[in-house]
């Protein structure tokens, strides 16, 4: 395979083909006499105008065994073209490769592509030999595109399987994580792999899934099983078994989960994955430290928490052991979200980061009264959140707070609350100052994100700091003046960063800002005047359609960073750097 480490790109098609020809001979030991290039494909009486790139024949040198097509696997017709070639040629194995990745189709019967293979057979192997070969932890790929793998699975089986793709992929990911976690106890041997018979694969995967449910209770219902049919499941395992998930690059997994979550569900709740460069800006500006507790009360897939964790690891724990870093992650990061699927995602990301335990709870942040109850999830949440309650030093106040779970002592809060929807439940509204007018009368309804502003301030301790993404109207509209007065009373406004209108496209074109606050310390007298850092982003890293825009080098080619990733064309890093200069000049405690 051809891989440019610096530019993360594949080689031109002809070079890829030549390397495959070399690999077929040197690695798989096929003699040149059994290999043909540019083989015209016959469909009945017709000869297809497009020739297959490479065909490998069986020993009789007449019966096709492998058809290789060099093409971009993300092209919609890529897999379909390989399938058509296999049917026309009668070959059992088809390979689609672009020099970066490969998909190997296994056609057991005409028009039935029941399997994918992790590798093609050597000249002395049968397909059954490949399926029965042991797979070990050290053989797994660490560089891969999980979104591409999921797209391949959708095209092959998931789109027509009649199941929830998110749930089924999620079950398989947890089964695989369990297998990888305990592989060392089996000398690295993996159980998450295809067997020759789909039914055997199905039984093995359900056993692993049951073990995963026991290992990480609360992620799945006790009666949940893998709903994919044995043949569909076998295809999925054939693709997923090749890659390593435990301790993987979290960006790879995060992008895949974002892809899997249906856009309809995200839009309906006004929830959208926060672009990672927005998260990075907010984390960088607030500079969380290794001894500080962090919370996101609308944590979604855990983006803010994961990036805050990475920041602390890189900036403040660089020379500490992996065990110390994992202990920080399990003890200092907290997330709350009302939606089941994002909660599953954030828990999975924390698990992939290296630890199965996390403080991620499925709760309604705006209504802590709903946290009461005897079900396991709520009891666990109350138990783990109780040590983070703010202590007033008054028996009555502390006792009331233990009942209501209203005031906490988190050091840092980062969040992007849902914008959609209004709260009309008076029992919820009654807990918020902002839900009352200047005469103390309860308003009939409140927009959800406004209540999140007040809730965010109640979650951090005096002197704590926060960043929250809000519609720009909260800071500009005349009818929102009472909110701005509330903010000035409760906290110092550190900064306001206006985001470009394209930032959240294609999901929404709402103009948004990131508001940075520091809660006034106890007995601190707010100054009458102070300087606020203001900035407006001119480059969002996206175009008007919501597609990412990347920086170009001096030759007009896409620029890459030191890790080989494409560099987004945005200005939020520069804004964060300017804020840090400002913060140091102003003497902010978290940037001294």
XYZ file of C-alpha atoms in Angstrom:
592
model
C 0.000 0.000 0.000
C 1.173 3.548 -0.732
C 0.918 6.102 2.081
C 2.473 9.553 2.170
C 3.038 10.060 5.907
C 3.571 13.791 5.583
C 0.637 14.589 3.307
C -1.671 11.709 4.246
C -2.480 10.995 0.621
C -2.397 7.978 -1.641
C -0.320 7.539 -4.768
C -1.588 7.809 -8.360
C -3.591 4.804 -9.533
C -0.907 3.305 -11.763
C 1.677 3.338 -8.962
C -0.834 1.674 -6.645
C -1.488 -0.992 -9.259
C 2.232 -1.638 -9.751
C 2.721 -2.036 -6.021
C -0.206 -4.431 -5.857
C 1.353 -6.452 -8.669
C 4.552 -6.590 -6.651
C 2.670 -7.540 -3.497
C 0.711 -10.287 -5.259
C 3.989 -11.876 -6.342
C 6.256 -11.207 -3.352
C 3.820 -11.353 -0.408
C 1.098 -13.680 -1.660
C 3.407 -15.705 -3.959
C 1.194 -15.675 -7.060
C 3.272 -16.403 -10.203
C 3.219 -13.737 -12.900
C 1.734 -16.265 -15.321
C -1.499 -16.252 -13.263
C -1.839 -12.453 -13.256
C -3.386 -10.324 -16.024
C -3.760 -6.531 -16.195
C -6.407 -4.476 -18.009
C -8.643 -7.504 -18.413
C -11.742 -6.734 -20.510
C -14.897 -7.775 -18.703
C -17.648 -9.611 -20.609
C -21.273 -9.203 -19.571
C -23.053 -11.939 -21.495
C -22.457 -11.182 -25.175
C -21.172 -7.688 -24.465
C -17.614 -6.720 -23.690
C -17.443 -4.002 -21.031
C -15.616 -0.905 -22.222
C -13.859 -0.654 -18.841
C -11.266 -3.301 -18.068
C -10.520 -4.651 -14.607
C -7.179 -3.344 -13.359
C -5.824 -6.731 -12.251
C -7.188 -10.278 -12.434
C -5.546 -13.220 -10.637
C -6.403 -16.688 -11.961
C -6.571 -20.062 -10.281
C -4.009 -22.758 -11.108
C -5.734 -23.560 -14.422
C -4.874 -19.981 -15.518
C -8.416 -19.624 -16.870
C -10.738 -19.359 -13.863
C -10.611 -15.900 -12.206
C -9.968 -15.989 -8.462
C -9.281 -12.337 -7.558
C -10.367 -9.120 -9.288
C -8.491 -5.991 -8.186
C -9.857 -2.518 -8.927
C -7.843 0.594 -8.154
C -10.356 3.290 -7.261
C -11.315 5.705 -4.546
C -13.301 3.552 -2.072
C -15.509 6.531 -1.188
C -16.809 6.763 -4.742
C -20.366 5.466 -4.639
C -19.901 3.200 -7.657
C -16.629 1.720 -6.418
C -17.981 -1.301 -4.579
C -20.822 -1.793 -7.045
C -18.322 -1.901 -9.902
C -16.232 -4.544 -8.143
C -19.392 -6.571 -7.468
C -20.380 -6.419 -11.130
C -16.896 -7.555 -12.170
C -17.023 -10.487 -9.758
C -20.412 -11.591 -11.039
C -19.303 -11.279 -14.665
C -16.030 -13.118 -14.082
C -17.318 -15.645 -11.565
C -14.469 -14.757 -9.197
C -14.985 -15.204 -5.439
C -12.706 -12.354 -4.262
C -12.733 -8.656 -5.188
C -10.344 -5.974 -3.947
C -11.014 -2.227 -4.019
C -7.956 -0.123 -3.162
C -6.829 3.496 -3.430
C -3.352 3.135 -1.978
C -4.486 4.125 1.504
C -7.147 1.553 2.290
C -8.561 -1.612 0.857
C -11.900 -3.424 0.946
C -11.894 -7.141 0.158
C -15.238 -8.623 -0.893
C -15.903 -12.346 -0.605
C -18.574 -13.678 -2.964
C -19.592 -17.135 -1.806
C -22.549 -17.476 -4.182
C -23.578 -15.526 -7.337
C -25.000 -12.097 -6.415
C -24.442 -12.817 -2.706
C -21.619 -10.879 -1.072
C -21.920 -12.379 2.363
C -18.501 -11.457 3.616
C -15.546 -9.180 3.540
C -12.069 -10.495 4.290
C -9.296 -8.790 6.212
C -6.732 -10.157 3.730
C -6.596 -12.074 0.443
C -5.379 -15.691 0.544
C -1.781 -16.528 -0.280
C -1.244 -18.841 -3.231
C -1.155 -21.856 -0.888
C -4.236 -20.819 1.120
C -7.976 -21.240 0.718
C -10.524 -18.623 1.774
C -11.367 -20.870 4.733
C -7.710 -20.754 5.780
C -7.854 -16.945 5.894
C -11.070 -16.998 7.906
C -9.616 -19.496 10.390
C -6.290 -17.698 10.834
C -5.652 -16.333 14.300
C -5.704 -12.564 14.723
C -3.617 -10.862 17.408
C -3.626 -7.427 18.990
C -0.278 -6.523 17.441
C -1.630 -7.139 13.927
C -4.349 -4.483 14.206
C -4.157 -1.275 12.175
C -3.723 1.954 14.139
C -4.103 4.326 11.159
C -7.510 4.088 9.576
C -10.616 6.056 8.669
C -13.539 4.744 10.705
C -16.031 6.919 8.813
C -14.929 5.278 5.570
C -15.318 1.820 7.125
C -18.846 2.669 8.284
C -19.745 4.019 4.832
C -18.539 0.748 3.294
C -20.672 -1.207 5.777
C -23.679 0.972 4.990
C -23.283 0.319 1.290
C -22.739 -3.408 1.761
C -25.297 -4.276 4.438
C -26.483 -1.639 6.928
C -28.621 0.422 4.553
C -30.845 -2.576 3.857
C -30.563 -4.425 7.151
C -33.614 -2.813 8.781
C -31.720 -1.919 11.970
C -30.560 1.248 13.717
C -27.019 1.619 12.346
C -25.893 3.681 15.341
C -27.023 1.110 17.887
C -25.632 -1.883 16.030
C -22.230 -0.309 15.319
C -22.131 0.812 18.935
C -22.740 -2.733 20.193
C -19.942 -4.033 17.984
C -17.556 -1.303 19.151
C -18.164 -2.245 22.778
C -17.745 -5.947 22.039
C -14.465 -5.147 20.301
C -13.260 -2.912 23.133
C -13.915 -5.715 25.603
C -12.014 -8.159 23.405
C -9.030 -5.817 23.042
C -8.973 -5.059 26.770
C -8.553 -8.723 27.702
C -6.534 -9.901 24.686
C -3.296 -9.683 26.685
C -4.671 -12.382 28.989
C -4.852 -14.620 25.887
C -1.319 -13.786 24.682
C -2.780 -11.136 22.392
C -5.205 -13.481 20.617
C -8.442 -11.821 19.561
C -11.925 -13.304 19.579
C -13.479 -10.411 17.635
C -12.925 -11.930 14.190
C -14.738 -13.674 11.384
C -15.235 -17.402 11.345
C -15.763 -19.450 8.200
C -19.475 -19.783 9.020
C -21.531 -16.596 9.641
C -23.574 -18.378 12.331
C -20.421 -19.124 14.327
C -19.362 -15.476 13.975
C -22.822 -14.393 15.174
C -22.694 -16.604 18.288
C -19.145 -15.493 19.140
C -19.996 -11.795 18.798
C -23.081 -12.068 20.983
C -20.990 -13.774 23.667
C -18.486 -10.913 23.533
C -21.323 -8.380 23.649
C -22.772 -10.048 26.763
C -19.349 -9.831 28.429
C -19.100 -6.147 27.452
C -22.501 -5.457 29.035
C -21.294 -7.056 32.265
C -18.007 -5.123 32.142
C -19.666 -1.732 31.616
C -23.150 -1.859 33.177
C -25.640 0.844 32.315
C -24.585 1.179 28.677
C -27.161 -1.289 27.342
C -30.402 -2.855 28.505
C -30.024 -6.299 30.047
C -31.989 -7.972 27.251
C -30.286 -6.199 24.343
C -28.702 -8.406 21.695
C -27.010 -7.799 18.356
C -29.886 -7.487 15.885
C -27.935 -7.894 12.649
C -28.465 -11.189 10.834
C -25.529 -13.634 10.889
C -24.590 -12.856 7.277
C -24.826 -9.068 7.752
C -22.901 -9.279 11.015
C -20.145 -11.295 9.368
C -19.598 -8.521 6.809
C -19.343 -5.928 9.592
C -16.857 -8.012 11.559
C -14.749 -8.508 8.439
C -14.198 -4.753 8.237
C -14.026 -3.849 11.934
C -11.777 -6.700 13.052
C -8.771 -5.129 11.297
C -8.530 -1.942 13.366
C -7.458 -1.145 16.929
C -9.923 0.882 19.006
C -8.469 0.877 22.524
C -6.222 3.937 23.015
C -7.001 5.001 19.432
C -6.909 8.584 18.173
C -10.102 10.001 19.689
C -10.649 12.281 16.684
C -11.031 9.180 14.484
C -13.716 7.717 16.733
C -15.427 11.060 17.385
C -15.832 11.786 13.659
C -17.352 8.350 13.153
C -19.906 8.847 15.928
C -20.804 12.277 14.568
C -21.374 10.701 11.175
C -23.584 7.979 12.671
C -25.873 10.299 14.638
C -28.849 11.116 12.402
C -29.005 14.762 11.326
C -32.758 14.762 11.996
C -32.203 13.939 15.672
C -29.538 16.636 16.023
C -31.582 19.334 14.314
C -34.788 18.537 16.150
C -33.165 19.331 19.492
C -31.029 22.199 18.247
C -27.975 20.111 19.113
C -25.015 20.118 16.793
C -21.535 18.771 17.256
C -19.353 21.705 18.192
C -16.608 22.149 15.567
C -13.345 21.004 17.062
C -11.519 24.256 16.357
C -14.188 26.120 18.386
C -13.658 23.681 21.259
C -9.888 24.043 21.033
C -10.163 27.837 21.178
C -12.365 27.751 24.292
C -10.175 25.207 26.089
C -6.993 27.093 25.225
C -8.398 30.398 26.483
C -9.618 28.985 29.825
C -6.424 26.928 30.351
C -7.748 24.195 32.709
C -5.132 22.813 35.125
C -4.489 19.269 36.375
C -5.957 19.934 39.824
C -9.157 21.550 38.509
C -12.542 19.876 38.129
C -14.301 20.387 34.783
C -17.956 19.964 33.825
C -20.069 20.227 30.688
C -23.805 20.309 31.568
C -24.811 19.686 27.927
C -21.934 17.375 27.119
C -23.268 15.728 23.966
C -20.559 13.460 22.598
C -18.016 14.789 25.098
C -16.040 17.026 22.750
C -15.272 19.721 25.325
C -14.315 17.147 27.956
C -12.070 15.137 25.638
C -10.251 18.220 24.363
C -9.926 19.644 27.884
C -8.453 16.328 28.986
C -5.997 16.377 26.079
C -5.025 19.971 26.891
C -4.301 19.136 30.528
C -2.349 16.030 29.523
C -0.245 17.946 26.986
C 0.235 21.244 28.833
C 0.287 20.302 32.509
C 0.982 16.544 32.712
C 3.398 16.017 29.849
C 6.037 14.211 31.915
C 3.657 12.230 34.119
C 2.822 8.542 33.717
C -0.062 7.210 31.655
C -1.661 5.857 34.841
C -1.580 9.342 36.409
C -3.181 10.826 33.307
C -5.927 8.201 33.309
C -6.560 8.820 37.006
C -6.999 12.518 36.209
C -9.518 11.684 33.460
C -11.572 9.417 35.689
C -11.655 11.803 38.650
C -11.745 15.365 37.260
C -14.053 15.315 34.207
C -17.852 15.426 34.494
C -20.526 15.463 31.815
C -24.320 15.623 31.859
C -26.666 15.202 28.909
C -30.337 14.350 28.563
C -30.008 12.409 25.301
C -29.113 8.737 25.481
C -27.034 8.445 22.296
C -24.597 11.308 22.968
C -24.153 9.980 26.514
C -23.193 6.615 25.054
C -20.724 8.336 22.735
C -19.000 10.332 25.462
C -18.742 7.276 27.716
C -17.263 5.289 24.833
C -14.715 8.008 24.099
C -13.618 8.048 27.728
C -13.301 4.268 27.592
C -11.249 4.406 24.388
C -9.022 7.038 26.003
C -7.928 4.319 28.382
C -10.373 3.924 31.239
C -13.815 2.376 31.521
C -14.960 4.580 34.382
C -16.228 8.097 33.855
C -18.496 10.709 35.407
C -20.884 10.955 32.430
C -24.552 11.026 33.421
C -27.849 10.913 31.557
C -29.729 13.649 33.417
C -31.579 16.896 32.805
C -29.154 19.628 33.891
C -31.939 22.197 34.119
C -34.068 20.139 36.497
C -32.007 18.604 39.323
C -35.244 17.676 41.097
C -35.565 14.969 38.436
C -32.257 13.517 39.652
C -34.111 12.048 42.612
C -35.294 8.465 42.301
C -34.172 4.958 43.057
C -33.047 3.765 39.644
C -29.385 2.822 39.389
C -28.397 5.620 36.997
C -29.729 8.396 39.235
C -28.332 6.869 42.426
C -24.897 6.605 40.810
C -25.111 10.204 39.562
C -26.080 11.585 42.971
C -23.349 9.598 44.681
C -20.626 10.813 42.305
C -21.836 14.417 42.079
C -22.359 14.919 45.820
C -18.637 15.503 46.596
C -18.671 18.368 44.083
C -21.485 20.270 45.830
C -20.587 23.753 47.037
C -20.175 24.090 50.796
C -21.734 27.229 52.258
C -20.484 26.620 55.788
C -24.078 26.784 57.004
C -25.854 23.598 58.119
C -29.234 24.679 56.740
C -27.885 25.886 53.383
C -25.655 22.856 52.916
C -28.477 20.493 53.838
C -30.828 22.196 51.371
C -28.159 22.056 48.668
C -27.673 18.327 49.276
C -31.370 17.892 48.614
C -31.595 20.156 45.570
C -28.202 19.620 43.866
C -28.234 23.241 42.794
C -24.840 24.779 43.628
C -21.533 23.105 42.814
C -17.841 23.907 43.112
C -16.472 23.074 39.659
C -13.453 25.106 38.587
C -14.092 25.151 34.837
C -17.220 24.755 32.721
C -17.310 24.437 28.930
C -20.566 23.917 27.065
C -22.635 24.373 23.926
C -26.247 24.010 25.103
C -29.113 23.186 22.732
C -30.706 26.308 21.253
C -34.036 24.810 20.214
C -37.077 24.640 22.428
C -38.711 26.607 25.209
C -39.248 25.561 28.805
C -42.830 25.996 30.000
C -42.753 23.659 33.023
C -43.300 25.999 35.977
C -41.599 23.639 38.430
C -38.429 24.021 36.348
C -38.822 27.761 35.711
C -39.333 28.418 39.406
C -35.684 27.506 40.089
C -34.280 30.302 37.912
C -33.895 34.013 38.627
C -33.950 34.748 34.904
C -37.381 33.125 34.631
C -38.865 35.908 36.781
C -39.620 39.417 35.609
C -38.553 42.598 37.421
C -41.622 42.291 39.664
C -40.697 38.760 40.688
C -43.481 37.175 38.668
C -42.743 33.924 36.858
C -42.572 34.215 33.078
C -44.741 31.839 31.037
C -41.829 30.381 29.102
C -38.073 30.690 28.672
C -35.696 29.703 25.922
C -33.622 26.729 26.967
C -30.191 28.268 26.310
C -30.945 31.275 28.539
C -31.645 28.993 31.481
C -28.378 27.212 30.720
C -26.506 30.492 31.284
C -27.816 30.717 34.844
C -27.387 27.000 35.435
C -23.776 27.196 34.255
C -22.997 29.892 36.818
C -24.537 27.806 39.603
C -22.304 24.863 38.706
C -18.981 26.680 39.152
C -17.500 27.882 42.415
C -16.800 31.562 43.183
C -13.792 32.430 41.047
C -14.590 29.597 38.635
C -14.650 30.284 34.913
C -16.749 29.163 31.985
C -17.197 29.287 28.229
C -20.648 28.906 26.696
C -21.784 29.017 23.062
C -24.880 31.202 22.640
C -26.960 32.744 19.872
C -25.601 36.215 19.214
C -28.952 37.784 20.005
C -28.494 37.086 23.722
C -25.663 39.621 23.733
C -27.137 42.110 21.243
C -30.930 42.219 21.337
C -32.541 45.017 23.334
C -35.118 42.658 24.865
C -32.246 40.614 26.342
C -30.921 43.517 28.436
C -32.048 41.831 31.668
C -29.818 38.840 30.873
C -26.784 41.054 30.347
C -27.470 42.839 33.649
C -27.703 39.448 35.365
C -24.331 38.461 33.898
C -22.601 41.661 35.032
C -23.964 41.101 38.530
C -22.851 37.478 38.806
C -19.570 37.373 36.907
C -16.789 39.218 35.165
C -17.172 39.029 31.404
C -13.734 37.903 30.293
C -14.299 37.745 26.559
C -16.836 37.569 23.763
C -15.836 35.880 20.506
C -18.264 36.259 17.617
C -18.176 33.161 15.421
C -18.496 33.298 11.648
C -21.976 32.510 10.311
C -20.628 29.413 8.522
C -19.218 27.853 11.696
C -22.136 25.499 12.363
C -23.161 24.959 8.752
C -24.561 22.838 7.173
C -26.652 22.193 10.308
C -27.601 25.790 11.071
C -26.759 29.297 9.914
C -27.542 30.886 13.297
C -24.982 33.528 14.245
C -23.324 32.479 17.465
C -20.816 33.788 19.981
C -18.702 32.183 22.672
C -19.117 33.972 25.996
C -16.325 33.652 28.582
C -17.130 34.445 32.224
C -15.417 34.305 35.603
C -17.763 34.132 38.573
C -17.104 36.819 41.145
C -15.187 35.511 44.137
C -16.830 35.564 47.561
C -16.931 39.093 48.991
C -15.349 40.416 45.781
C -16.611 43.884 44.923
C -17.260 44.024 41.161
C -15.425 46.998 39.614
C -17.545 49.637 37.920
C -15.441 49.523 34.783
C -13.127 46.926 33.315
C -11.830 45.879 29.914
C -13.528 43.025 28.025
C -11.703 41.120 25.291
C -13.769 41.253 22.091
C -13.053 39.446 18.831
C -14.905 38.487 15.661
C -13.901 35.465 13.619
C -13.503 36.246 9.919
C -12.474 32.743 8.824
C -14.597 29.814 9.972
C -12.824 26.917 8.297
C -15.985 26.263 6.275
C -17.559 27.565 3.087
C -21.164 28.678 2.608
C -22.246 25.054 2.122
C -20.687 23.956 5.392
C -17.839 22.045 3.747
C -14.442 22.350 5.401
C -11.901 24.745 3.863
C -8.214 23.968 4.285
C -5.117 26.137 4.191
C -2.899 25.971 1.110
C 0.888 25.870 0.931
C 3.080 28.009 -1.349
C 2.330 25.649 -4.250
C -1.421 25.976 -3.839
C -1.695 22.461 -2.379
C -3.540 21.599 0.844
C -1.257 22.188 3.844
C -0.694 19.507 6.488
C 0.378 19.687 10.130
C 3.181 17.695 11.765
C 0.798 14.794 12.447
C -0.245 14.646 8.796
C -3.669 16.221 9.317
C -5.142 18.809 6.969
C -4.956 22.327 8.420
C -8.316 24.098 8.582
C -8.354 27.656 7.299
C -9.684 29.444 10.385
C -8.549 32.227 12.704
C -9.642 30.933 16.122
C -6.107 29.941 17.134
C -4.959 33.515 16.540
C -7.911 34.834 18.553
C -7.017 32.501 21.440
C -3.384 33.660 21.324
C -4.466 37.316 21.440
C -6.713 36.567 24.411
C -3.834 34.903 26.267
C -1.728 38.050 25.758
C -4.658 40.094 27.097
C -5.216 37.721 30.060
C -1.577 37.903 31.132
C -1.581 41.682 30.851
C -4.762 41.891 32.942
C -3.311 39.462 35.492
C -6.004 36.782 35.227
C -5.189 34.113 37.806
C -5.484 31.200 35.368
C -2.857 32.721 33.026
C -0.282 33.928 35.547
